[in-house]
Each structure stands twice: as structure tokens, then as C-alpha cells.
PDB file of C-alpha atoms in Angstrom:
ATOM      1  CA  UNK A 238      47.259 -28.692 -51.581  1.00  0.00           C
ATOM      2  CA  UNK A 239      47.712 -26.514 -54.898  1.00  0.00           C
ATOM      3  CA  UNK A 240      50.122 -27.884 -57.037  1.00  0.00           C
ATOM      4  CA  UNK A 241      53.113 -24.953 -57.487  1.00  0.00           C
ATOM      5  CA  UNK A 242      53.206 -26.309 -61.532  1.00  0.00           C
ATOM      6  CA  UNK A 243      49.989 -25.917 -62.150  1.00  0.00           C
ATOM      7  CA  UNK A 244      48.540 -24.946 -65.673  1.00  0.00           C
ATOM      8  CA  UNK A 245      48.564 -21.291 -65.699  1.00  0.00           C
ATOM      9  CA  UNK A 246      46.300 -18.644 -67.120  1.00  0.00           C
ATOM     10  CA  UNK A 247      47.931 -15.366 -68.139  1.00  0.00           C
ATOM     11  CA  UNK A 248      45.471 -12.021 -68.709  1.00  0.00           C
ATOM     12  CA  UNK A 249      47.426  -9.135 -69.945  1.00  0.00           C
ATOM     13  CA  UNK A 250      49.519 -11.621 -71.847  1.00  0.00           C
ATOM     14  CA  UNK A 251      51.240  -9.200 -74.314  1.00  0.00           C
ATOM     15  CA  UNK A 252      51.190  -6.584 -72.352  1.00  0.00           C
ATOM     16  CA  UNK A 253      55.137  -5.248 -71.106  1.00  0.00           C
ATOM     17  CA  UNK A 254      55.193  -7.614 -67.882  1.00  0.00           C
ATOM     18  CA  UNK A 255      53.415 -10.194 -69.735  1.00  0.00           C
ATOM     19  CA  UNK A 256      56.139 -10.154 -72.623  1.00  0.00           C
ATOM     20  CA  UNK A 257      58.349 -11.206 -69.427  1.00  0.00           C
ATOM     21  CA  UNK A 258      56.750 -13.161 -67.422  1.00  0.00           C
ATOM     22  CA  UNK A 259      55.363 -16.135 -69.871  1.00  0.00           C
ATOM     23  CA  UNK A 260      59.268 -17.117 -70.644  1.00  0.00           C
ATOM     24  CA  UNK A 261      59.737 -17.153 -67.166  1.00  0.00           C
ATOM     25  CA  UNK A 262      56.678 -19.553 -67.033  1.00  0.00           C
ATOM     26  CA  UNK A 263      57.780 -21.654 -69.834  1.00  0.00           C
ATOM     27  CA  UNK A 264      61.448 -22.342 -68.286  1.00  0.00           C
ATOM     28  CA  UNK A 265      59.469 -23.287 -64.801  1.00  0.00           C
ATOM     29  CA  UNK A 266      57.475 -26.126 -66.770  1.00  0.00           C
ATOM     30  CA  UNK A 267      53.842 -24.664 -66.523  1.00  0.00           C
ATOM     31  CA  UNK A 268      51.623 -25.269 -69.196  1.00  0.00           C
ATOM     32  CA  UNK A 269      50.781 -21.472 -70.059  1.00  0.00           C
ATOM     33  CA  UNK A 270      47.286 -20.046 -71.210  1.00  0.00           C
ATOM     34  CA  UNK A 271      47.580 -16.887 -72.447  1.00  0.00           C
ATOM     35  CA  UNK A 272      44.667 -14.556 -73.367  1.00  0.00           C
ATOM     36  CA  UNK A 273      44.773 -10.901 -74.732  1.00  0.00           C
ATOM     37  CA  UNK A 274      42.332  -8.777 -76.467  1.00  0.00           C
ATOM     38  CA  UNK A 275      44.184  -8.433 -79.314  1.00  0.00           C
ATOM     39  CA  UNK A 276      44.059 -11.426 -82.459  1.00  0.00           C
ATOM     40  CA  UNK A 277      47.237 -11.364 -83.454  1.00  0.00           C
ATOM     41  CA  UNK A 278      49.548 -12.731 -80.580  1.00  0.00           C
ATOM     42  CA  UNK A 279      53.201 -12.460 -79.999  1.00  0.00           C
ATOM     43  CA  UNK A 280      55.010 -16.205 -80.468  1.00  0.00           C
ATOM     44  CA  UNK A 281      56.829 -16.558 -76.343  1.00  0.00           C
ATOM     45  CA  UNK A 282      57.872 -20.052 -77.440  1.00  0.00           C
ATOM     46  CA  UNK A 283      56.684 -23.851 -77.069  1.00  0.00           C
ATOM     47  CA  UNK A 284      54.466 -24.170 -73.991  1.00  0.00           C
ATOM     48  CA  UNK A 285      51.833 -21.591 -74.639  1.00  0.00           C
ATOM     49  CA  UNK A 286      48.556 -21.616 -75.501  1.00  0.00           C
ATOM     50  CA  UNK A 287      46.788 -18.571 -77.097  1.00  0.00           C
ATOM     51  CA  UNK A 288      43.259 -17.477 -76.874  1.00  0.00           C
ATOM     52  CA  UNK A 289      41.246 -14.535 -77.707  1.00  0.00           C
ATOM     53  CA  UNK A 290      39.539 -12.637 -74.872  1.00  0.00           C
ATOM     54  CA  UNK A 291      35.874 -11.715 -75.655  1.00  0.00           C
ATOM     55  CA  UNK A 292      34.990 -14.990 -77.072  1.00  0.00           C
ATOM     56  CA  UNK A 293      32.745 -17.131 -75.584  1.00  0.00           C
ATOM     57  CA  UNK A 294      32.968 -19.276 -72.651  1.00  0.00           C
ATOM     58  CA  UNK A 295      34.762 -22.710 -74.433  1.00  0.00           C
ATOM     59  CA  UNK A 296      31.473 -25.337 -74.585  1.00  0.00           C
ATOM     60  CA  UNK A 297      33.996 -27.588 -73.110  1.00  0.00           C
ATOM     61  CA  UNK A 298      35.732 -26.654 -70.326  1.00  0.00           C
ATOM     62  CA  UNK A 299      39.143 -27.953 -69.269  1.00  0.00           C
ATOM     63  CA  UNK A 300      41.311 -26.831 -65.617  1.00  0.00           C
ATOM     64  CA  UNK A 301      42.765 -23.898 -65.131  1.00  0.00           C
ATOM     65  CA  UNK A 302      43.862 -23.577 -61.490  1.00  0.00           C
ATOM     66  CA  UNK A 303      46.629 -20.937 -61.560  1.00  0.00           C
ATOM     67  CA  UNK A 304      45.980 -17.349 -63.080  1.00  0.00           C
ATOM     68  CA  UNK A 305      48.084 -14.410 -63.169  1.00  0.00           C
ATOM     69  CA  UNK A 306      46.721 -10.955 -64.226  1.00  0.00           C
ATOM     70  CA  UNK A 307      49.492  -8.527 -65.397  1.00  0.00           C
ATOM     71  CA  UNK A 308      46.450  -6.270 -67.290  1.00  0.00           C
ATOM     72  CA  UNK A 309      45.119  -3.397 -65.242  1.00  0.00           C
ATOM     73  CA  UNK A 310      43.740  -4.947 -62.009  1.00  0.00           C
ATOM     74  CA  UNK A 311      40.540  -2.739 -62.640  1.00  0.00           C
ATOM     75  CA  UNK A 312      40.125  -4.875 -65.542  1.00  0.00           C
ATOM     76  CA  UNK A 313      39.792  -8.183 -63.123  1.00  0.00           C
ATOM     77  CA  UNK A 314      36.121  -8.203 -62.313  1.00  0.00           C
ATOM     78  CA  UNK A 315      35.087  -8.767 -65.840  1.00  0.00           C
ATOM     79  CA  UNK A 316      36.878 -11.842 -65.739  1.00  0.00           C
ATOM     80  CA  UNK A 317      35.397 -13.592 -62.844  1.00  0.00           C
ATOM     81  CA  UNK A 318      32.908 -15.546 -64.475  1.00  0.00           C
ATOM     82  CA  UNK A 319      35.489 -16.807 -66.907  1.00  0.00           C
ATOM     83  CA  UNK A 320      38.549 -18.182 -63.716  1.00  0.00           C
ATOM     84  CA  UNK A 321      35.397 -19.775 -61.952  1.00  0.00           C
ATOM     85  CA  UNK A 322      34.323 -21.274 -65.762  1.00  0.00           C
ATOM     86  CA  UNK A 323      37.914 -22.718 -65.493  1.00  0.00           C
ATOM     87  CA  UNK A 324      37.890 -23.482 -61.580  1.00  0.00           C
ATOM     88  CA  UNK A 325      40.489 -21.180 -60.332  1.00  0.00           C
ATOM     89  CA  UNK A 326      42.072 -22.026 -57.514  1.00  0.00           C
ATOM     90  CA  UNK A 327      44.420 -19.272 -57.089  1.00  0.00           C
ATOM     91  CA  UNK A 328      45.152 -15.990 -58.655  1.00  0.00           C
ATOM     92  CA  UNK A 329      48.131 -13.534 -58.884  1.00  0.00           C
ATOM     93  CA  UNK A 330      47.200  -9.915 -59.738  1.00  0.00           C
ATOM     94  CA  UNK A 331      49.416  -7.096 -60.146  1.00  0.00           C
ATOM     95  CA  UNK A 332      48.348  -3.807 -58.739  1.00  0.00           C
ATOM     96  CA  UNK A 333      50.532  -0.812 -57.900  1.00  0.00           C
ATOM     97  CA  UNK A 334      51.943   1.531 -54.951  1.00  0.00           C
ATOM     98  CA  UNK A 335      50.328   4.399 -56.808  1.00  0.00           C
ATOM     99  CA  UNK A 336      47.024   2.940 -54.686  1.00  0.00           C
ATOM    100  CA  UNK A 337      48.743   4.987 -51.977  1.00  0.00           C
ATOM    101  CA  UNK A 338      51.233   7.746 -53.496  1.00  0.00           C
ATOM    102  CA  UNK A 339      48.296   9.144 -55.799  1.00  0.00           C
ATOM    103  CA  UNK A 340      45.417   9.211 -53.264  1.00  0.00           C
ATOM    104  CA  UNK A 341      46.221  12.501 -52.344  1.00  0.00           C
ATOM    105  CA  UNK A 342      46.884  14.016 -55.419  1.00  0.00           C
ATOM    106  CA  UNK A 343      45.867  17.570 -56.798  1.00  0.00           C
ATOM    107  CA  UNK A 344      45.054  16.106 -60.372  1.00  0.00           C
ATOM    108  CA  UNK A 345      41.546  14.603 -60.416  1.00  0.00           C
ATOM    109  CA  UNK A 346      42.682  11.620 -62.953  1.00  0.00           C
ATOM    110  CA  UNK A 347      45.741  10.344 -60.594  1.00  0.00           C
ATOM    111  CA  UNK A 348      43.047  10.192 -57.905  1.00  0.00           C
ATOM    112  CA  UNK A 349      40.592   8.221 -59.668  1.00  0.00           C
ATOM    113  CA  UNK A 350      43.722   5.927 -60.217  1.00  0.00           C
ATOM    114  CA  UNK A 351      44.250   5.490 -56.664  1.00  0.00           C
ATOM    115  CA  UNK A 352      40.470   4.562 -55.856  1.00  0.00           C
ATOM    116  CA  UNK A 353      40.121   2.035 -58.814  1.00  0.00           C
ATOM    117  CA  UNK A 354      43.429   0.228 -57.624  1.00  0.00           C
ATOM    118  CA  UNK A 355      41.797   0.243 -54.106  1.00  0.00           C
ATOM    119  CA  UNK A 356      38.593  -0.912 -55.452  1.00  0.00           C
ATOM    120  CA  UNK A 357      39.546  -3.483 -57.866  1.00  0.00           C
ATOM    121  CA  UNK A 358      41.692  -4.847 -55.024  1.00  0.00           C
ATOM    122  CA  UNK A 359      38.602  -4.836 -52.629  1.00  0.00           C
ATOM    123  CA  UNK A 360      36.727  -6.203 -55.216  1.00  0.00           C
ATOM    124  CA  UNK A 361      39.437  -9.117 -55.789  1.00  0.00           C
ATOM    125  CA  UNK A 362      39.616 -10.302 -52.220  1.00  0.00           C
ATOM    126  CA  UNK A 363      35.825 -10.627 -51.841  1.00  0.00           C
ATOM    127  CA  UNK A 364      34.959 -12.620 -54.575  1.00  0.00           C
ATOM    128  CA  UNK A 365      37.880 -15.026 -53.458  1.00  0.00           C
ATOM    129  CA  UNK A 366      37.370 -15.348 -50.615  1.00  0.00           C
ATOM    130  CA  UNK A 367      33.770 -15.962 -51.236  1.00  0.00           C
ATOM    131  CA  UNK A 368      34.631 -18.745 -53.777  1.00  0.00           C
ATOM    132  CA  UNK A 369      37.547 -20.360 -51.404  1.00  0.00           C
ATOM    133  CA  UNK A 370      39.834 -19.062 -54.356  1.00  0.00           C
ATOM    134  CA  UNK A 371      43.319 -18.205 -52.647  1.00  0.00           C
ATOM    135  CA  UNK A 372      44.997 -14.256 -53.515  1.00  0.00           C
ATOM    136  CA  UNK A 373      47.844 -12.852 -53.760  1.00  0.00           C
ATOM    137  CA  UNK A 374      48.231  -8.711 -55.119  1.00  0.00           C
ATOM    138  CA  UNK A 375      51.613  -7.482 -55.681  1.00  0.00           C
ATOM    139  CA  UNK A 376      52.502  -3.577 -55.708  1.00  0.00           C
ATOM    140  CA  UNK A 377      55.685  -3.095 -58.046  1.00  0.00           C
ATOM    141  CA  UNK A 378      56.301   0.926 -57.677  1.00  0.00           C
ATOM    142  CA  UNK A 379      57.925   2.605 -60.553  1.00  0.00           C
ATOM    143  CA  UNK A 380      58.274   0.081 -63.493  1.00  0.00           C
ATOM    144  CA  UNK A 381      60.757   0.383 -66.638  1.00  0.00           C
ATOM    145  CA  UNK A 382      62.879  -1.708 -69.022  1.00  0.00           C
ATOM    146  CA  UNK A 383      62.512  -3.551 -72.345  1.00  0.00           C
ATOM    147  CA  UNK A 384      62.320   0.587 -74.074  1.00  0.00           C
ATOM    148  CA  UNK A 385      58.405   0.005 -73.557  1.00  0.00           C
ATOM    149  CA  UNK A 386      57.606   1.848 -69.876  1.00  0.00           C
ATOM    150  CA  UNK A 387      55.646   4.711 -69.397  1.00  0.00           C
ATOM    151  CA  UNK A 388      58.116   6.161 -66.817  1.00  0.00           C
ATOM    152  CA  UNK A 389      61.887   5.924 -67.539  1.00  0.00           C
ATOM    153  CA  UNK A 390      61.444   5.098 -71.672  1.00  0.00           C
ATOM    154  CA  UNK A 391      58.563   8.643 -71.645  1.00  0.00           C
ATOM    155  CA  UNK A 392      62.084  10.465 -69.717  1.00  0.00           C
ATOM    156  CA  UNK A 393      64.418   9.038 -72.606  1.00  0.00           C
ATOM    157  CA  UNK A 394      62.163   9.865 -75.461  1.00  0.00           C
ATOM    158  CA  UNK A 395      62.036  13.339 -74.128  1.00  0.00           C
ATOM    159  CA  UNK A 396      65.417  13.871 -73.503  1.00  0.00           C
ATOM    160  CA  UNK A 397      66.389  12.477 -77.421  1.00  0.00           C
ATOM    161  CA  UNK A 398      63.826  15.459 -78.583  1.00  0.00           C
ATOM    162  CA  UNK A 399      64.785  18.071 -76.534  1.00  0.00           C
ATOM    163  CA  UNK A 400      68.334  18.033 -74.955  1.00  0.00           C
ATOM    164  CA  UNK A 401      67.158  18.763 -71.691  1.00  0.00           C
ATOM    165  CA  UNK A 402      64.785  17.735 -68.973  1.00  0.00           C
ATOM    166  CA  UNK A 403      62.268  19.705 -67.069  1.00  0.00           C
ATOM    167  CA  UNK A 404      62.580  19.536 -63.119  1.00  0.00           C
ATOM    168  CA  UNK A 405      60.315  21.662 -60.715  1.00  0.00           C
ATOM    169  CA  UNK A 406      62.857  22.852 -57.599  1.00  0.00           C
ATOM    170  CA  UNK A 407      65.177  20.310 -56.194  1.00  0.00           C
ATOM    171  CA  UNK A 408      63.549  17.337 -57.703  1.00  0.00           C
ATOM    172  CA  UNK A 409      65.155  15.312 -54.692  1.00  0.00           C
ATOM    173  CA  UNK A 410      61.988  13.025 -53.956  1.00  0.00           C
ATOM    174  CA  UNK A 411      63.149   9.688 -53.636  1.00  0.00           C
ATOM    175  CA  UNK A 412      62.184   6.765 -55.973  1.00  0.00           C
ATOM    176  CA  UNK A 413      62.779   3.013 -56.433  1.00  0.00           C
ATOM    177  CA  UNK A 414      62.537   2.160 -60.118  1.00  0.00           C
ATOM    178  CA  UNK A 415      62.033  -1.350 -60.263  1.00  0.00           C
ATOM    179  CA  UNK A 416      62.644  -3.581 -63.738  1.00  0.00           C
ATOM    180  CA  UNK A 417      59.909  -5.159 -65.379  1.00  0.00           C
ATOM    181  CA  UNK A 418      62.224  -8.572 -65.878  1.00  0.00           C
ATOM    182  CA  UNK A 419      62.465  -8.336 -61.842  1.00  0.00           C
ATOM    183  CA  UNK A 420      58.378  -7.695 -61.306  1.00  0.00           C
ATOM    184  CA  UNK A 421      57.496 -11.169 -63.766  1.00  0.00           C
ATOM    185  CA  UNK A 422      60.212 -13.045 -61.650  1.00  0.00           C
ATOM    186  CA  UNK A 423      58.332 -12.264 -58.595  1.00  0.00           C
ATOM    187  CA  UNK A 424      54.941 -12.670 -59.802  1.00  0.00           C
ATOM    188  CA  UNK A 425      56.516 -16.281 -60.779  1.00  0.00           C
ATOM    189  CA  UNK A 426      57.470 -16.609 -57.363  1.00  0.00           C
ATOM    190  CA  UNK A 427      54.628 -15.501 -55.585  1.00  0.00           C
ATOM    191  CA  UNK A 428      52.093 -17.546 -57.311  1.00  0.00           C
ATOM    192  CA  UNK A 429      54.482 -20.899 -56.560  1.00  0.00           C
ATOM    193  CA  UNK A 430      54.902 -19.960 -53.089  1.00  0.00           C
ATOM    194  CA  UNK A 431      52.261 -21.389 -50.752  1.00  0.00           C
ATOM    195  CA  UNK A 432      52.538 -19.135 -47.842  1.00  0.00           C
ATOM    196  CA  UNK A 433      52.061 -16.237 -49.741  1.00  0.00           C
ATOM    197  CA  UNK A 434      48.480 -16.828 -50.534  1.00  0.00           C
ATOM    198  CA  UNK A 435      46.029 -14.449 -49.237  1.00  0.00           C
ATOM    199  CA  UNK A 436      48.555 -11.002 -49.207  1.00  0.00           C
ATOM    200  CA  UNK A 437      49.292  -8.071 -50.317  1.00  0.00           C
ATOM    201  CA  UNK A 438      52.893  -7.218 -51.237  1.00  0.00           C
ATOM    202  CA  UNK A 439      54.826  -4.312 -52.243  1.00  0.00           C
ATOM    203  CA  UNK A 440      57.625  -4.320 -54.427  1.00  0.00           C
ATOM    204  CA  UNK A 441      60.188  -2.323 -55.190  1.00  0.00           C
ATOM    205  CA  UNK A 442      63.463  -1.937 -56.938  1.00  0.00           C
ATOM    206  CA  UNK A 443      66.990  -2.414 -55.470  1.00  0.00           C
ATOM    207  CA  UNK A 444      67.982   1.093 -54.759  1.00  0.00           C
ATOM    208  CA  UNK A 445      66.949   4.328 -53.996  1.00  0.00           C
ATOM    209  CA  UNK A 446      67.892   7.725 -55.406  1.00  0.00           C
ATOM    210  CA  UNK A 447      66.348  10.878 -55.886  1.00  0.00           C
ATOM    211  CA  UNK A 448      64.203  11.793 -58.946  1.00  0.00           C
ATOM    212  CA  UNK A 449      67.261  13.856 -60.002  1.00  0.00           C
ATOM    213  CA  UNK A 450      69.703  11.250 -59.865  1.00  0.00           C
ATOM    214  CA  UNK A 451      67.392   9.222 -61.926  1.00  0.00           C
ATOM    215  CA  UNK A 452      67.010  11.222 -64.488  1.00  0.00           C
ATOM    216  CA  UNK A 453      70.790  12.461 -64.842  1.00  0.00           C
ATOM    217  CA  UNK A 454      71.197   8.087 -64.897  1.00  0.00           C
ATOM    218  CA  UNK A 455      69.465   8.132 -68.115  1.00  0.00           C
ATOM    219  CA  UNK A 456      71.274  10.921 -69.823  1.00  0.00           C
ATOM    220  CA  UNK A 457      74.136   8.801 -68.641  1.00  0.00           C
ATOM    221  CA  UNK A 458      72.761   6.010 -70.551  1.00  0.00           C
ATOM    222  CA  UNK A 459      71.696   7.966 -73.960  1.00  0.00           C
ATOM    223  CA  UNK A 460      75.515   9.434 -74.048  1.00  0.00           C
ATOM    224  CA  UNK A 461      74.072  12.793 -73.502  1.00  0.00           C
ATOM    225  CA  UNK A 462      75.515  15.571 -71.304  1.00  0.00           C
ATOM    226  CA  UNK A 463      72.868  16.344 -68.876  1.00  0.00           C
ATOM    227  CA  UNK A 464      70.693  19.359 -69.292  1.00  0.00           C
ATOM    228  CA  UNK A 465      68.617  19.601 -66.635  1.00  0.00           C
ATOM    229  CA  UNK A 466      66.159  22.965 -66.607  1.00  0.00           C
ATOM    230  CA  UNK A 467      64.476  24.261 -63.402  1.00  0.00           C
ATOM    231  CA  UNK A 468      61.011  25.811 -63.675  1.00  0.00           C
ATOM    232  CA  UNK A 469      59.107  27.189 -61.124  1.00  0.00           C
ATOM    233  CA  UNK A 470      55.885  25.069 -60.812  1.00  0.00           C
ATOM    234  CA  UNK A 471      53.716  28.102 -62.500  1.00  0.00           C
ATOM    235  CA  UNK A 472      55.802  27.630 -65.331  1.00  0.00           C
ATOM    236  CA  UNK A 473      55.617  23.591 -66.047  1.00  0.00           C
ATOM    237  CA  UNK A 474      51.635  23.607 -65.418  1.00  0.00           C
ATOM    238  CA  UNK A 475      51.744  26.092 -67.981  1.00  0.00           C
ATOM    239  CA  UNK A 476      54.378  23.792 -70.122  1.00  0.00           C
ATOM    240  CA  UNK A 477      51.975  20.808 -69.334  1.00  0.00           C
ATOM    241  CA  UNK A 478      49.327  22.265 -70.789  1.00  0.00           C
ATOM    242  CA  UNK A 479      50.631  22.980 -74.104  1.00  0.00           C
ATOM    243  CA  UNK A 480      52.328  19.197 -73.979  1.00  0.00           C
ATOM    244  CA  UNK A 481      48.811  17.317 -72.934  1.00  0.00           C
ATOM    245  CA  UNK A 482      47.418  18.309 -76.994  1.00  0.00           C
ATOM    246  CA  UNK A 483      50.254  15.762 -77.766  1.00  0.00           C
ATOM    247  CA  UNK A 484      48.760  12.497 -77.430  1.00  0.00           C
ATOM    248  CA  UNK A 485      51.504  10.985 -75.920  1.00  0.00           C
ATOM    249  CA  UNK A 486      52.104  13.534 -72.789  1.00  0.00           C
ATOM    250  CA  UNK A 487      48.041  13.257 -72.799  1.00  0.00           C
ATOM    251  CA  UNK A 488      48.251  12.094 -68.946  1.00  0.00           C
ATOM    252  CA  UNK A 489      51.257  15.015 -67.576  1.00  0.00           C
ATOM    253  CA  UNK A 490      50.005  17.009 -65.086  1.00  0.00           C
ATOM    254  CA  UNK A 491      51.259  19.574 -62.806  1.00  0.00           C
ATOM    255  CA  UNK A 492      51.368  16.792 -60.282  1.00  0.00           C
ATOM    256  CA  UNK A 493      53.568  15.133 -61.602  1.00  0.00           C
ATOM    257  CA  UNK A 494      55.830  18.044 -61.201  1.00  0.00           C
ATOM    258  CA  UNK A 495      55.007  18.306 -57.357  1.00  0.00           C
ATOM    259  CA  UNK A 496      55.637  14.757 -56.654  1.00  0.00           C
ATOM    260  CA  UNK A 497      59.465  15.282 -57.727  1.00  0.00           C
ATOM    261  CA  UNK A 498      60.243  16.614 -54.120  1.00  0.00           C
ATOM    262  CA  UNK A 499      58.051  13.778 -52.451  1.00  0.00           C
ATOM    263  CA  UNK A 500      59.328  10.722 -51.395  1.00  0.00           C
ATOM    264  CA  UNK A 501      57.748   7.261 -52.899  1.00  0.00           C
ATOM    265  CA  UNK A 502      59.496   4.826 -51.028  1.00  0.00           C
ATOM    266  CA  UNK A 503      58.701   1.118 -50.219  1.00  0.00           C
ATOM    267  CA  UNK A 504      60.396  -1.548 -48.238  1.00  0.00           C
ATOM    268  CA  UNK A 505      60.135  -4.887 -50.029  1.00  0.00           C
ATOM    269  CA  UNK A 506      61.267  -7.218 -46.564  1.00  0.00           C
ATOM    270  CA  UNK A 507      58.005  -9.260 -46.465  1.00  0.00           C
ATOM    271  CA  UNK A 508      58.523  -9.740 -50.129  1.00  0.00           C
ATOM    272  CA  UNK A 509      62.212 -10.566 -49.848  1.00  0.00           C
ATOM    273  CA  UNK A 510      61.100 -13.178 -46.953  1.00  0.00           C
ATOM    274  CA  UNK A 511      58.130 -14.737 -48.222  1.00  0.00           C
ATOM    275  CA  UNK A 512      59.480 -15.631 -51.849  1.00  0.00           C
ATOM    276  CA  UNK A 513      63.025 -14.206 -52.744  1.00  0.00           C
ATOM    277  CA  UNK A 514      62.204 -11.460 -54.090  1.00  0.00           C
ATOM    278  CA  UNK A 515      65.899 -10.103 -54.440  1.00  0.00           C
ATOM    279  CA  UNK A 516      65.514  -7.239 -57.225  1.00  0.00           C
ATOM    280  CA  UNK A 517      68.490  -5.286 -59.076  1.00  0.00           C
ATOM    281  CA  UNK A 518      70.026  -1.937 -58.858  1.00  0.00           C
ATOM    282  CA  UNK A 519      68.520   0.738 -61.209  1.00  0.00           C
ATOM    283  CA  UNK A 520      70.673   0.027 -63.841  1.00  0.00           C
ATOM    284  CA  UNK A 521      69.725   1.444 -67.804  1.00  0.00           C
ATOM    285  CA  UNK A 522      71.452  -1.299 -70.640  1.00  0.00           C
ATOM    286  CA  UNK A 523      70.410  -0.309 -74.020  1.00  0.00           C
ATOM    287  CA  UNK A 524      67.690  -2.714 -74.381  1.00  0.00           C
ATOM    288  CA  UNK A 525      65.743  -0.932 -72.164  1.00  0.00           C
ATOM    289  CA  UNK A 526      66.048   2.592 -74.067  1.00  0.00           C
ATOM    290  CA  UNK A 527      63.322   2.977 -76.264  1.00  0.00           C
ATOM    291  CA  UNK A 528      64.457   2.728 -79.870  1.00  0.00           C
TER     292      UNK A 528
END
């Protein structure tokens, strides 16, 4: 039987879940290994354990039976050699819900999305399965907090520029922003949980509200009056494409526009039963505005 303390290998380590989860680690009383690409790492605190990924297979190899991969999941299969190196034993990766709400998309890029999360998935269960290596994959859907998200920190940093926010029609598609502190507490939980091994779990946050109400939340939370602007669709694609020459609106599309009237909802029960998972109400404090 895996031990639930375990010493614990971390990919993605300074990436925004990562900057969560190995505290979260530390307080638990696992012995934390944390790799990144980069060579200068972020100090989380006594407990953990830095190294370099791209160097060499260690000469002398010590146990790592826990792992938890907060990088892209795509990113996994590079990696294999190196959790067998270190006889894995069981392995946490995060994936995301947009494996099923961008499958369908009009925008070539968002689909290609979709298929790697499927793949790498696919890819993930195989090789463990065929090593006796026990899985667990969880789906967070919309992630923000810390002021470092791609979602609700890109809608604040817009807002602070321009005074008002874009929305195509009634923008009532229904979302369930869930915060990053809440998605490294349940990756804790799910990899110390022994009847979760071997699923698939979505995530998501603690309530639901339309795309609207989201956004007029974080005017709310900047202090700003909301200014919200509706565009016919013809209109943002043509916005979009001006934006995309600035490197950070690089991925908008006029997709992204569409999905504002579509629902991406998930239910979180199997979560909530299996491990706990009990996340909070989409609620904006001023750490997690970007600065």
C-alpha cells in the first residue's frame, strides 16, 4: 500500500498552481522535489528540494514514489523515462475541461488544445497502466487568483486600460471560475487519497454565474463603474484581429467571443465525495488582481 506521505516530485513547480501547491505540500510533511526548466527557482520554504529539468538522469538514483504534474499535461510524455528512473508509483496530473468545451470550436488553435489534452491524457493512462503506476487526472475549469491567470487577471488588465469590456450579445453563458489556491488543495488531496487512483475528475469552482456577471464582479473589485460594450460578433473578430499583433492578446479569437453565450458547466460531486474537494465562491480579494 502507497504511503499517503510519500516523497513527492513536483513538474511545473513554479508555474501559478505550482507556486500553491508546494506550501500546501510542505505543511502536509512530504519531502518535496521540485523541478522546473528554469535555473533560478523561487525559495517555497524548508522542505523542498530543487532541480533543474533537462539535466541528466542523477548517476545515483534515490525514490521518488509520488509525482504531481501542474505543467501542461502535453508536456508529460517527455518525462516518463525520468518517474520510472525514480520508480513512480503514482502520479497526479492536471489537465483541463477545455478537453471537452474546445473540441468543437471554430478556431483551429482551441481545437488542437482539445486533442492534445485528450491525447496526453490517453497517453498518461497507457504508460501507467502498463508500468502498474497508479493515475489520477484532474480537470479544474476556469482558473484565476494570485494576479497571475490567463482568464480573470487578462479581464482586469483590460479593463485598467480601457474602461470598458467587450461582450458579444448577452454574454449569459455560464461559468465556474475556480481559484488556483482551491485546484493545489485538491491536487493535495487527490494524490493522498487511495481510492482515487486510477480517475479522472473534474473540478470546478463554488458557484456559477454568467460570463456577464463575472466580468461586472471584477469591475466590482478594481473600484470601477462597469462599462460593458456590446459588439456584434462581425465587429469583435474584426477587434480581435487588430488585438492578436499585441503579444499578449496573441491567443483571442472570435471564439472566444461565441463561447460567452455557451454554457461551461461542471459538477464536481465525485470530486466532493472521493476527497473533499469543497471549493469557494468566486470571490476577487486584491491579491488576486494583477498589479
Amino acid at each position: 500500500m502507497l504511503d499517503v506521505n510519500c516523497r513527492t516530485g513536483v513538474l511545473g513547480a513554479t508555474s501559478l498552481v505550482g507556486s500553491c501547491l508546494l506550501p500546501l505540500l510542505i505543511d502536509s510533511g512530504v519531502a518535496v522535489i521540485a523541478h522546473s526548466r528554469r535555473d533560478t527557482f523561487e525559495q517555497a520554504g524548508d522542505g523542498v528540494e530543487w532541480r533543474l529539468l533537462g539535466d541528466a538522469v542523477e548517476s545515483c538514483i534515490e525514490l521518488i514514489p509520488c509525482w504531481i504534474c501542474v505543467a501542461p499535461i502535453w508536456i508529460l510524455p517527455d518525462y516518463f523515462d525520468l518517474l520510472e528512473a525514480h520508480g513512480a508509483r503514482r502520479v497526479l496530473v492536471l489537465s483541463s475541461t477545455s478537453r471537452y468545451t474546445k473540441d468543437d470550436s471554430h478556431d483551429p488553435h482551441e481545437q488542437e488544445v482539445a486533442v492534445r489534452l485528450a491525447d496526453a491524457e490517453a497517453r498518461l493512462q497507457h504508460w501507467a497502466e502498463s508500468h502498474g503506476v497508479e493515475w489520477v487526472v484532474l480537470r479544474p475549469t476556469l482558473i484565476y487568483g494570485m494576479g497571475r491567470d490567463k482568464n480573470i487577471a487578462e479581464i482586469a488588465r483590460f479593463i485598467r486600460r480601457s474602461g470598458f469590456f467587450p461582450l458579444f450579445g448577452k454574454a449569459c453563458g455560464l461559468r465556474q471560475p475556480i481559484h488556483v489556491q482551491d485546484v493545489a488543495g485538491a491536487c493535495v488531496a487527490a494524490l493522498q487519497t487511495r481510492s482515487a487512483a486510477n480517475r479522472s475528475y473534474n473540478i470546478s469552482g463554488g458557484e456559477t454565474l454568467s460570463y456577464r456577471a463575472m466580468v461586472l464582479r471584477v469591475f466590482a473589485a478594481l473600484g470601477r463603474r462597469p462599462r460593458l460594450l456590446t459588439v456584434p460578433l462581425w465587429a469583435f473578430s474584426l477587434a480581435v484581429t487588430v488585438l492578436r499583433r499585441v503579444p499578449r492578446y496573441r491567443q483571442w479569437s472570435s471564439a472566444m467571443a461565441q463561447r460567452m453565450n455557451r454554457d461551461l458547466v461542471f459538477d464536481h460531486v465525485d470530486a466532493a465525495r472521493d476527497f473533499g474537494f469543497k471549493p469557494r465562491r468566486f470571490v476577487l480579494d486584491a491579491d488576486d488582481l494583477p498589479s
